[in-house]
Short mmCIF file of C-alpha atoms in Angstrom, two decimals:
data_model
loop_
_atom_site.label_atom_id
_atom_site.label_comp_id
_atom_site.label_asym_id
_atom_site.label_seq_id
_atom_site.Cartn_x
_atom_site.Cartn_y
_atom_site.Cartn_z
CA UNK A 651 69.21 -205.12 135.48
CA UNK A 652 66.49 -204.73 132.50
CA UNK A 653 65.69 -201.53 131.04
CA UNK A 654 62.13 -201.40 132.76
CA UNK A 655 63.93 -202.50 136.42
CA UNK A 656 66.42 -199.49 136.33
CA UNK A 657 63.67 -196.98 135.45
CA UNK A 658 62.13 -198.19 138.61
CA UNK A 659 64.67 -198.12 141.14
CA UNK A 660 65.89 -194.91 140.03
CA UNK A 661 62.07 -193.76 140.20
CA UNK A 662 61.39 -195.32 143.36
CA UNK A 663 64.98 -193.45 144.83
CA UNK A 664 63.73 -190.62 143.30
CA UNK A 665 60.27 -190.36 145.08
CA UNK A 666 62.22 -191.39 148.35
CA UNK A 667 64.68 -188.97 148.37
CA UNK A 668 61.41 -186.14 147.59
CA UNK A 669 59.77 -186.97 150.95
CA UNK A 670 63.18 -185.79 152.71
CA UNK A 671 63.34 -182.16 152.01
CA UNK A 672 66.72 -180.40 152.49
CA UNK A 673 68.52 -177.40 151.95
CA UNK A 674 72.43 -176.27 152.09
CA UNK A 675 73.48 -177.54 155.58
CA UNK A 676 70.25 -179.38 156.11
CA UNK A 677 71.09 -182.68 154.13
CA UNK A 678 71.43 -185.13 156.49
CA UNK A 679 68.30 -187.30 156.11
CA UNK A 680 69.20 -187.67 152.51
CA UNK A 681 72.33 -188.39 153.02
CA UNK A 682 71.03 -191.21 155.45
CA UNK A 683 69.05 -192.64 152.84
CA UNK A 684 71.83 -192.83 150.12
CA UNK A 685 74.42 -194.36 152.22
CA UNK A 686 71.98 -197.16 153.74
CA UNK A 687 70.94 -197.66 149.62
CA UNK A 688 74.29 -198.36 148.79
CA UNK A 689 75.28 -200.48 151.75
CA UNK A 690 72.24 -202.55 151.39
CA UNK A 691 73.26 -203.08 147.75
CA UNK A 692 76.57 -204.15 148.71
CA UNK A 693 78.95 -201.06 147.64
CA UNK A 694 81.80 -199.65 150.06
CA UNK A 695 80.41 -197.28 151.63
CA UNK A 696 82.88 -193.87 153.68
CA UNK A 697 81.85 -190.40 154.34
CA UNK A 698 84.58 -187.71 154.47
CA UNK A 699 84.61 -184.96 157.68
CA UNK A 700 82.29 -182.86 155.37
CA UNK A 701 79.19 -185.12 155.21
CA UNK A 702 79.84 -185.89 151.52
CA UNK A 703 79.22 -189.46 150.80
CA UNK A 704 81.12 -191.48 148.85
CA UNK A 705 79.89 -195.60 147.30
CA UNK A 706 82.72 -197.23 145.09
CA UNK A 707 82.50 -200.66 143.43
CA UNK A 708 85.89 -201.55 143.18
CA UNK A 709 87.59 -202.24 139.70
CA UNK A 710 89.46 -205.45 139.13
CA UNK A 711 92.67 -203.98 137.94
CA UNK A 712 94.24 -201.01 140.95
CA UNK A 713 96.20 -199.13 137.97
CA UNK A 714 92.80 -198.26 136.01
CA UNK A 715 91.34 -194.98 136.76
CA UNK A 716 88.30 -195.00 137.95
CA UNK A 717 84.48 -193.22 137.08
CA UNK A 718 82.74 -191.19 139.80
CA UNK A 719 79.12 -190.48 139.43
CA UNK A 720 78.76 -186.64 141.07
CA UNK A 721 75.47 -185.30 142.16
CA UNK A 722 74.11 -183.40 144.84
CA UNK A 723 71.58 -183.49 147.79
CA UNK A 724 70.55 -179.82 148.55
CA UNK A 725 68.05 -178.02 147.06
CA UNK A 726 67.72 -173.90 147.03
CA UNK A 727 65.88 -173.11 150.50
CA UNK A 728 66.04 -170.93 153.86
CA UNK A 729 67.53 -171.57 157.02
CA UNK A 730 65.23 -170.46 159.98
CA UNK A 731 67.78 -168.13 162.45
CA UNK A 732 65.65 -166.48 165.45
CA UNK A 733 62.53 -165.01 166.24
CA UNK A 734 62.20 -161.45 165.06
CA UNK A 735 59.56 -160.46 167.30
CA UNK A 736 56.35 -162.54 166.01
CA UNK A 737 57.95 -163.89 162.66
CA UNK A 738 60.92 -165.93 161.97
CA UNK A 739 63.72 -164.10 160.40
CA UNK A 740 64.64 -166.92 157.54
CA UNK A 741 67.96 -166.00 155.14
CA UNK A 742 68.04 -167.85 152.18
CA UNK A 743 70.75 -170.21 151.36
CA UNK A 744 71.43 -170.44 147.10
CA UNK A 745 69.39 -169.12 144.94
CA UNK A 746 66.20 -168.77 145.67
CA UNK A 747 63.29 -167.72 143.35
CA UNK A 748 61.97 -163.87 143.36
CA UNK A 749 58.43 -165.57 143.66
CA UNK A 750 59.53 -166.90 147.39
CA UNK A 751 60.75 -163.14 148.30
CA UNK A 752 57.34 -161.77 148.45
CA UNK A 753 54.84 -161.63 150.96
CA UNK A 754 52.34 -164.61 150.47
CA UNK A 755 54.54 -167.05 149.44
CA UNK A 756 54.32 -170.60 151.44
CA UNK A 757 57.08 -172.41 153.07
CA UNK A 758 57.59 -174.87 155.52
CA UNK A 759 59.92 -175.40 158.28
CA UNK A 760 61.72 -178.93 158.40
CA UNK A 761 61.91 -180.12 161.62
CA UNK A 762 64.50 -182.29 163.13
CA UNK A 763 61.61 -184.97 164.65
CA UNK A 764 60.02 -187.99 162.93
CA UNK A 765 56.60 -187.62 161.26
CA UNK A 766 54.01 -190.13 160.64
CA UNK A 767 54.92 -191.84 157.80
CA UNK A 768 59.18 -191.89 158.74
CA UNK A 769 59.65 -188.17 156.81
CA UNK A 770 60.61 -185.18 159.12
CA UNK A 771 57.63 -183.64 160.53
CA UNK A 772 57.23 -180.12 158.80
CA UNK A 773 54.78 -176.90 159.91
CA UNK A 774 53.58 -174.37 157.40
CA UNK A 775 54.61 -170.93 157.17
CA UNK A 776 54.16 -167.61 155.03
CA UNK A 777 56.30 -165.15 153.54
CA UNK A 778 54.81 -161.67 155.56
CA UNK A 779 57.83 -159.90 154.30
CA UNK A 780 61.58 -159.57 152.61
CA UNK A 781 64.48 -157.62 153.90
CA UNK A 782 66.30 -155.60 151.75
CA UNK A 783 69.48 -156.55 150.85
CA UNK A 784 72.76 -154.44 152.11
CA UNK A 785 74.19 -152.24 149.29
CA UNK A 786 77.81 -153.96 149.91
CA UNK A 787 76.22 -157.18 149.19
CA UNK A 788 75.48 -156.72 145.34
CA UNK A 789 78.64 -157.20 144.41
CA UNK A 790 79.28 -160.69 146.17
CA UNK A 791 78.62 -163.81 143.90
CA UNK A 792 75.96 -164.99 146.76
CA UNK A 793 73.69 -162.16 147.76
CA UNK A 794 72.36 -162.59 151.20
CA UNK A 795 68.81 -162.84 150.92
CA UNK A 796 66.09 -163.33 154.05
CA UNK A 797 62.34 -163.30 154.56
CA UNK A 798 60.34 -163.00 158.00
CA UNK A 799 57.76 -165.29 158.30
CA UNK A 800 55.22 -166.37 160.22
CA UNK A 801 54.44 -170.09 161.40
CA UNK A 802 51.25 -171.74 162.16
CA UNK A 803 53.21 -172.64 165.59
CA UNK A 804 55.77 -171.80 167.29
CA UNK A 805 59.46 -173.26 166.69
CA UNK A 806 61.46 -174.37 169.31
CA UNK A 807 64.81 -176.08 167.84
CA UNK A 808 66.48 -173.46 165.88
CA UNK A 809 68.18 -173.03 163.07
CA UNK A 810 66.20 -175.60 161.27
CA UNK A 811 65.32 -175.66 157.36
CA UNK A 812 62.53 -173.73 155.47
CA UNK A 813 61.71 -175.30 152.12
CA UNK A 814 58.99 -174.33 149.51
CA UNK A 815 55.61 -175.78 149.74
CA UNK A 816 55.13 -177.83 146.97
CA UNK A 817 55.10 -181.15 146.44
CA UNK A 818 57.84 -184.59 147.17
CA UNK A 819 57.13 -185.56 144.33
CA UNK A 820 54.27 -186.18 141.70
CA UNK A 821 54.52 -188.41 138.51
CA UNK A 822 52.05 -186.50 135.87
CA UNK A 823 51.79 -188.45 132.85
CA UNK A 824 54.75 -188.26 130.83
CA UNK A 825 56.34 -185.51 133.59
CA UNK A 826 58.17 -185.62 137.12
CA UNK A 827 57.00 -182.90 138.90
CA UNK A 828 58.58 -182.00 142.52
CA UNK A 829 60.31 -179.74 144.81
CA UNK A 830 63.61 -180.53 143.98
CA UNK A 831 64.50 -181.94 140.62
CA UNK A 832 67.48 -180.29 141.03
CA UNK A 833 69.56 -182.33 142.25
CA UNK A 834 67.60 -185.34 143.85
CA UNK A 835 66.99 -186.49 139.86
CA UNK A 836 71.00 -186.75 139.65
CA UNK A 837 71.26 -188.43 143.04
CA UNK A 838 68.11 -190.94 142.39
CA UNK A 839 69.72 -191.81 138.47
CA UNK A 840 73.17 -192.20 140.08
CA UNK A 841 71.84 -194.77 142.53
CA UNK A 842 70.20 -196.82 139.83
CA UNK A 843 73.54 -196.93 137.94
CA UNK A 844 75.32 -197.61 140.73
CA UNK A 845 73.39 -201.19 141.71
CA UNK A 846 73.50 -201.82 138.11
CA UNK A 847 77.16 -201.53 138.54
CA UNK A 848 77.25 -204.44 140.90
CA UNK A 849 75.72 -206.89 137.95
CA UNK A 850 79.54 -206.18 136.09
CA UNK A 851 83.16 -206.03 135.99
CA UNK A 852 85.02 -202.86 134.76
CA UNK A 853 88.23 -202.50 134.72
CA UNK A 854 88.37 -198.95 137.23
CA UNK A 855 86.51 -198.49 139.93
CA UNK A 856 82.91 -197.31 139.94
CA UNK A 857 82.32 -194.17 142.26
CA UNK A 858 79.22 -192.01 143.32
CA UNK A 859 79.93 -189.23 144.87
CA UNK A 860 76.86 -187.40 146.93
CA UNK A 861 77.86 -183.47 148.32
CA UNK A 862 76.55 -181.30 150.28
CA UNK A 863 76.05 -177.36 150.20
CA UNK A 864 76.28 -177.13 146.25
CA UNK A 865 73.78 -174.37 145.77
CA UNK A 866 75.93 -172.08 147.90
CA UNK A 867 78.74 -172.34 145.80
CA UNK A 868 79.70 -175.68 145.12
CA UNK A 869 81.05 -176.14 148.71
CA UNK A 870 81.07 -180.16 149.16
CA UNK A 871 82.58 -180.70 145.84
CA UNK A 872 85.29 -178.29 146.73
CA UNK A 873 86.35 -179.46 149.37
CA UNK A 874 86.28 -183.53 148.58
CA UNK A 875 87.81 -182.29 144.92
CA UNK A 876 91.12 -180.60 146.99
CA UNK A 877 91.35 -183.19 149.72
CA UNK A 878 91.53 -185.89 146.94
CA UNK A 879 88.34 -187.98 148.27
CA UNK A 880 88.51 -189.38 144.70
CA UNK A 881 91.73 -190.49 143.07
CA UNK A 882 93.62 -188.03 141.14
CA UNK A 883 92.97 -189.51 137.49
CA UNK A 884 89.27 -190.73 137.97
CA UNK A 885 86.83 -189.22 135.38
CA UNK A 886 84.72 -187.56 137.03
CA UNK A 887 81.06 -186.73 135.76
CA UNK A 888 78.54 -184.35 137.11
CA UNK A 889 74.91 -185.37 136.76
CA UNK A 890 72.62 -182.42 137.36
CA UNK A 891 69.31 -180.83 136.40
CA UNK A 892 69.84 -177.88 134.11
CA UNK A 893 67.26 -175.37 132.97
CA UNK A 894 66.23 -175.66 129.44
CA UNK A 895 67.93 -174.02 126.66
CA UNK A 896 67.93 -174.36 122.65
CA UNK A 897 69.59 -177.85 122.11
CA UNK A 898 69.21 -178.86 125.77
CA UNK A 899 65.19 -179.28 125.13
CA UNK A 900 62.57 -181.36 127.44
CA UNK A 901 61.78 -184.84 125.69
CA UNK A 902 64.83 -184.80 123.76
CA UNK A 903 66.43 -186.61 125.90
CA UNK A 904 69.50 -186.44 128.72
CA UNK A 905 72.12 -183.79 127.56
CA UNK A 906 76.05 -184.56 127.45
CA UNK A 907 76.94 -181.17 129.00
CA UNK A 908 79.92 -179.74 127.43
CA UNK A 909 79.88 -176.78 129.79
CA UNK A 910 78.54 -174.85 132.22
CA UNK A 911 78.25 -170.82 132.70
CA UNK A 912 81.91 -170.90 133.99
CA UNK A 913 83.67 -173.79 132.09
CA UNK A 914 84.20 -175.80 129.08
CA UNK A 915 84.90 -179.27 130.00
CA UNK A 916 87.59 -182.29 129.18
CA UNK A 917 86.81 -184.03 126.31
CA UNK A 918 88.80 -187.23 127.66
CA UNK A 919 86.02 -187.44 130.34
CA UNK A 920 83.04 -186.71 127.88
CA UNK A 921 84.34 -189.73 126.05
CA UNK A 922 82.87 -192.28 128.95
CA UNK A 923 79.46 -190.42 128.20
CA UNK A 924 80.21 -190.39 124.13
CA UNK A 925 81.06 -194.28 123.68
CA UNK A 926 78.27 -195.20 126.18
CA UNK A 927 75.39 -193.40 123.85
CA UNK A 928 77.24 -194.78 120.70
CA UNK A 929 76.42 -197.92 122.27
CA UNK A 930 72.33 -197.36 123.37
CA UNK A 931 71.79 -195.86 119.30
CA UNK A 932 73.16 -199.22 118.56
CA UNK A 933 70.33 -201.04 120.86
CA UNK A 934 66.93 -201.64 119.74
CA UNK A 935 64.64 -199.21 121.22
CA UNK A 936 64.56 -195.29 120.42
CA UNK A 937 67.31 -193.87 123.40
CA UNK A 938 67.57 -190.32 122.75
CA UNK A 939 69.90 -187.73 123.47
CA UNK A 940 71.40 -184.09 123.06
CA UNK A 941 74.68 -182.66 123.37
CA UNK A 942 75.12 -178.87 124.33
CA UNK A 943 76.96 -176.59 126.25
CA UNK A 944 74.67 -175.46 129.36
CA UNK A 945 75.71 -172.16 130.39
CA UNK A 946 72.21 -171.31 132.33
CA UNK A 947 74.03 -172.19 135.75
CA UNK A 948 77.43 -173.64 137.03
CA UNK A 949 77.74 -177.44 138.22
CA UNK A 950 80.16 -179.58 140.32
CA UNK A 951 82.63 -180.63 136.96
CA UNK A 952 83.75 -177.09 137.64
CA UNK A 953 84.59 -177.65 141.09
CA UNK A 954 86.76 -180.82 140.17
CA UNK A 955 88.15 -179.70 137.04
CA UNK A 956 90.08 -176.65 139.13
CA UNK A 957 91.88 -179.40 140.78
CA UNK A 958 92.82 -181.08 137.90
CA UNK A 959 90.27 -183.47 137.38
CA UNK A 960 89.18 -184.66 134.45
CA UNK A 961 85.92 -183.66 133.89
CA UNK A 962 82.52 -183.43 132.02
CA UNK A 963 78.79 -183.09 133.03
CA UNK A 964 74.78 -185.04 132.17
CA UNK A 965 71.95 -182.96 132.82
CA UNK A 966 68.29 -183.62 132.60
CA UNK A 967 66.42 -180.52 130.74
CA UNK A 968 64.45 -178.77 133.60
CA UNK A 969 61.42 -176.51 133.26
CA UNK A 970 60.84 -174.15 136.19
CA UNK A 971 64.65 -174.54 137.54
CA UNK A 972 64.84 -173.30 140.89
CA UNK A 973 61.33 -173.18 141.30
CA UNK A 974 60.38 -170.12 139.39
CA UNK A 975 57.54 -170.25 137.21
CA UNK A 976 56.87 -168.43 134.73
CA UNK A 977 54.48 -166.14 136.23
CA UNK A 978 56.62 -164.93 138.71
CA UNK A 979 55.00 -167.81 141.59
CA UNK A 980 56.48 -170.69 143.29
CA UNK A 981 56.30 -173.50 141.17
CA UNK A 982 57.48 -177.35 141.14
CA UNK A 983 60.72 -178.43 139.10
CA UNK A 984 59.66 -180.48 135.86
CA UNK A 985 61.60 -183.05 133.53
CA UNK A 986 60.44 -185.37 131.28
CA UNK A 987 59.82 -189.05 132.49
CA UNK A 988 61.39 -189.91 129.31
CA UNK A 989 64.61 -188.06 129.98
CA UNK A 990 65.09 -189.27 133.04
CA UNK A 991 64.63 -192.82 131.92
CA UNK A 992 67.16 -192.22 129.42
CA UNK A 993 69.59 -190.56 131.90
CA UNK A 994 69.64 -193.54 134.46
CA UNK A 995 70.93 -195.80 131.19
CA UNK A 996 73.02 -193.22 129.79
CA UNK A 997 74.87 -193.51 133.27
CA UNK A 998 74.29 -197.35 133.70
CA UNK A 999 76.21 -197.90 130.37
CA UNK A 1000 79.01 -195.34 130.99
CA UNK A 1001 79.74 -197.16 134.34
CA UNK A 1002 80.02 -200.71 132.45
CA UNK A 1003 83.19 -198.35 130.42
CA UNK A 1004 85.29 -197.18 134.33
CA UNK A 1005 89.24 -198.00 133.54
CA UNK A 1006 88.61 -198.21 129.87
CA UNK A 1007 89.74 -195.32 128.17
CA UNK A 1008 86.75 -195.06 125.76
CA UNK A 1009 87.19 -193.82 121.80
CA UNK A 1010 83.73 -193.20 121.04
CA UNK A 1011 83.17 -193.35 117.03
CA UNK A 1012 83.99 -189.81 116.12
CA UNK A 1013 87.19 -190.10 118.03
CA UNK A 1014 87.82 -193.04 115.78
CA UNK A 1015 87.03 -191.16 112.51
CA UNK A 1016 88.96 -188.06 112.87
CA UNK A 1017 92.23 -190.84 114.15
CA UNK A 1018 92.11 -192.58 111.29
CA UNK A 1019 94.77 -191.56 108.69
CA UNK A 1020 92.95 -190.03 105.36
CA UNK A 1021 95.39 -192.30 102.88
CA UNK A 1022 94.29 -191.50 99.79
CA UNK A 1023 93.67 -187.70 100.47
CA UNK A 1024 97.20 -187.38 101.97
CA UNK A 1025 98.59 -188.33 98.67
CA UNK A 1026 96.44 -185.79 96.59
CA UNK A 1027 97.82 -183.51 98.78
CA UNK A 1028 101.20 -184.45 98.62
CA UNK A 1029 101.48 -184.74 94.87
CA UNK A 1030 99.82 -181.27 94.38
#
C-alpha cells in the first residue's frame, strides 16, 4: 500500500466512522463498522464481554511480543434518561464543553433506527437549561453534569444518545473538521495501518485494539488491560487526538507522546514509534513529526501501563478538543490533513517493526562505547 492509497483508506474510514455518532455506552454502530473492516480485510477478528474489539495479524514467530494499535470509539456526549415534564433530562457522559451547558446550544438525539442513507436516524434538540451540579460532586474526578432539553419530537426508546450538532465530517482545504476527531482520527489511522499490515511479515503479532467508554475514565481499556485481552509483553501504543500545546503544534506533524497529564511513559515501547520515524526521515518526501509530553488530558497508555504494560502514546495536534471553541460555542474538532496523513504512516511503519525489539538511532549512539574518551578519562 502506496503512500497516496493509505491516506485514502484511512480518510475514507475516517469520514465513515463520522456519519455514526456515538457517545460512552452508545458505540455500537462504530464498533460494527470496525469489526466488518477488519474481517473484510482478512484480520482475526474477537470481541471481549465488554464490547471492545480486538483485529490481530498474527506474527510468524509465537515467542515475539506483539504491537497493539489502541484507540477509541466514543466521543464526549449526553445520554437522554426520561422526560422531565416537557424536556428531556440529558446527563452528560465525559467531558463535555461549557458551551453545550447553556441554554441555546444544539444537540441531537441518536436514535437506535436506520436513516436514509444507512446512518442512525437523529432528531434535533436544544439546550433550554443546565442543572446545577450537587456540592458532593466537585470533588469526584467525573462531575455529573445534565441539561434538559427540548426535541423537535417526541422520543420514544429511551436512554438513547445526544451528540452535538455539528458536522460527520468536512474536509476544508488543508483541515479535517468534524464532531469527533477525538478519537475516530485514531480509530480511522489504526485501520489504515492495520490492512497495510496484511501486505507484510513481522515477527510479533500486529494488534488493534478499539474500546469503549474512554471519555468516562478510560473504562474499556481498563478492563481489557486487567483481563489480559492483549498478551502480557505486547507494546502497546495509544493513538489519540490531543489538544495543542507548545511542541505538540498543528502542521507539524503527528506527536510521539511521551506522556499524558497522569503519566510518563516506557521508553522500550516509544522505541517502535522512534525507529519507525528514523526510517520515514530517511524516505524521500518531507514526513514530519514532533515529540512532546502531552499533559492537556489523560489517554489509554495510562490505563495499560498500570497493569504492567509496556507503553507509549501518538497523537494528532487538535484545535477545539472537546468541542470548545474559543469563544465559549460549540465548535467542530480540527487537525491538520497533513498530520493525519503523516500519522496513518507513522503507524503503518511501526507495525512493519511488531516482535522486533527496535533501537532507534539515538538508542544506538548513547550504546556505543566512547573509546577514545574513556581513556582520557582514565589516564587523567
Amino acid at each position: 500500500m502506496d503512500e497516496a492509497e493509505l491516506r485514502e483508506t484511512a480518510l475514507r474510514s475516517l469520514a465513515a466512522l463520522g456519519r455514526l455518532p456515538s457517545a460512552p455506552y452508545y458505540e455500537r454502530r462504530g464498533a460494527e463498522y470496525v469489526q466488518n473492516f477488519c474481517e473484510s480485510a482478512g484480520l482475526l477478528v474477537e470481541v471481549d464481554k465488554w464490547g471492545n474489539v480486538l483485529a490481530s495479524k498474527p506474527g510468524e514467530r509465537p515467542d515475539a511480543p506483539g504491537l497493539a494499535l489502541v484507540a477509541h470509539l466514543d466521543h464526549p456526549g449526553f445520554e437522554a434518561v426520561a422526560y422531565d415534564g416537557d424536556y428531556l433530562y440529558c446527563k452528560a457522559l465525559g467531558g463535555v464543553p461549557p458551551g453545550s451547558l447553556k441554554a441555546g446550544a444544539c444537540v441531537q438525539f441518536v436514535i437506535d433506527e436506520e436513516g436514509r442513507d444507512g446512518s442512525p436516524r437523529r432528531v434535533p434538540g436544544t439546550v433550554v437549561a443546565a442543572i446545577p451540579v450537587s456540592e458532593d460532586a466537585h470533588d469526584t474526578p467525573m462531575r455529573e453534569r445534565a441539561v434538559l432539553v427540548d426535541a423537535e419530537e417526541r422520543i420514544e426508546r429511551l436512554p438513547c444518545a445526544v451528540v452535538f450538532d455539528l458536522p460527520d465530517f468536512d474536509l476544508d482545504g488543508g483541515m479535517i473538521r468534524m464532531r469527533a476527531l477525538d478519537d475516530l482520527a485514531g480509530c480511522a489511522a489504526i485501520l489504515a495501518a492495520l490492512r497495510s499490515s496484511l501486505e507484510f511479515e513481522t515477527p510479533g503479532t500486529v494488534y488493534g485494539l478499539f474500546t469503549r467508554a474512554e471519555e468516562t475514565g478510560l473504562v474499556g481499556a481498563r478492563l481489557a488491560a486487567e483481563d489480559g485481552l492483549l498478551p502480557r509483553r505486547t507494546a502497546v501504543v495509544s493513538v489519540e487526538s490531543s489538544r495543542t500545546l507548545p511542541g505538540a503544534e498543528i502542521g507539524r506533524g503527528p506527536v510521539i507522546r511521551v506522556g499524558d497529564a497522569g503519566t510518563t511513559f516506557d521508553n522500550r515501547a516509544e522505541a517502535y514509534l522512534t525507529a519507525a520515524r528514523d526510517r520515514l526521515m530517511e524516505e524521500p518526501g518531507d514526513f514530519r513529526c514532533q515529540r512532546q509530553l502531552m499533559s492537556g488530558g489523560t489517554c489509554e497508555a495510562t490505563a495499560f501501563s498500570a497493569f504492567g504494560y509496556p507503553s507509549t502514546g501518538m497523537a494528532f495536534p487538535l484545535f477545539n478538543y472537546h468541542n470548545a471553541g474559543q469563544d465559549g460555542s460549540i465548535a467542530s474538532e480540527a487537525i491538520a490533513l497533513r498530520d493525519f496523513a503523516d500519522g496513518a504512516a507513522l503507524l503503518a511503519q511501526t507495525a512493519r517493526l511488531a516482535g522486533t525489539s527496535p533501537r532507534p538511532r539515538s538508542h544506538r549512539w548513547a550504546a556505543q562505547r566512547p573509546v577514545d574518551e574513556a581513556d582520557r578519562l582514565g589516564g587523567s
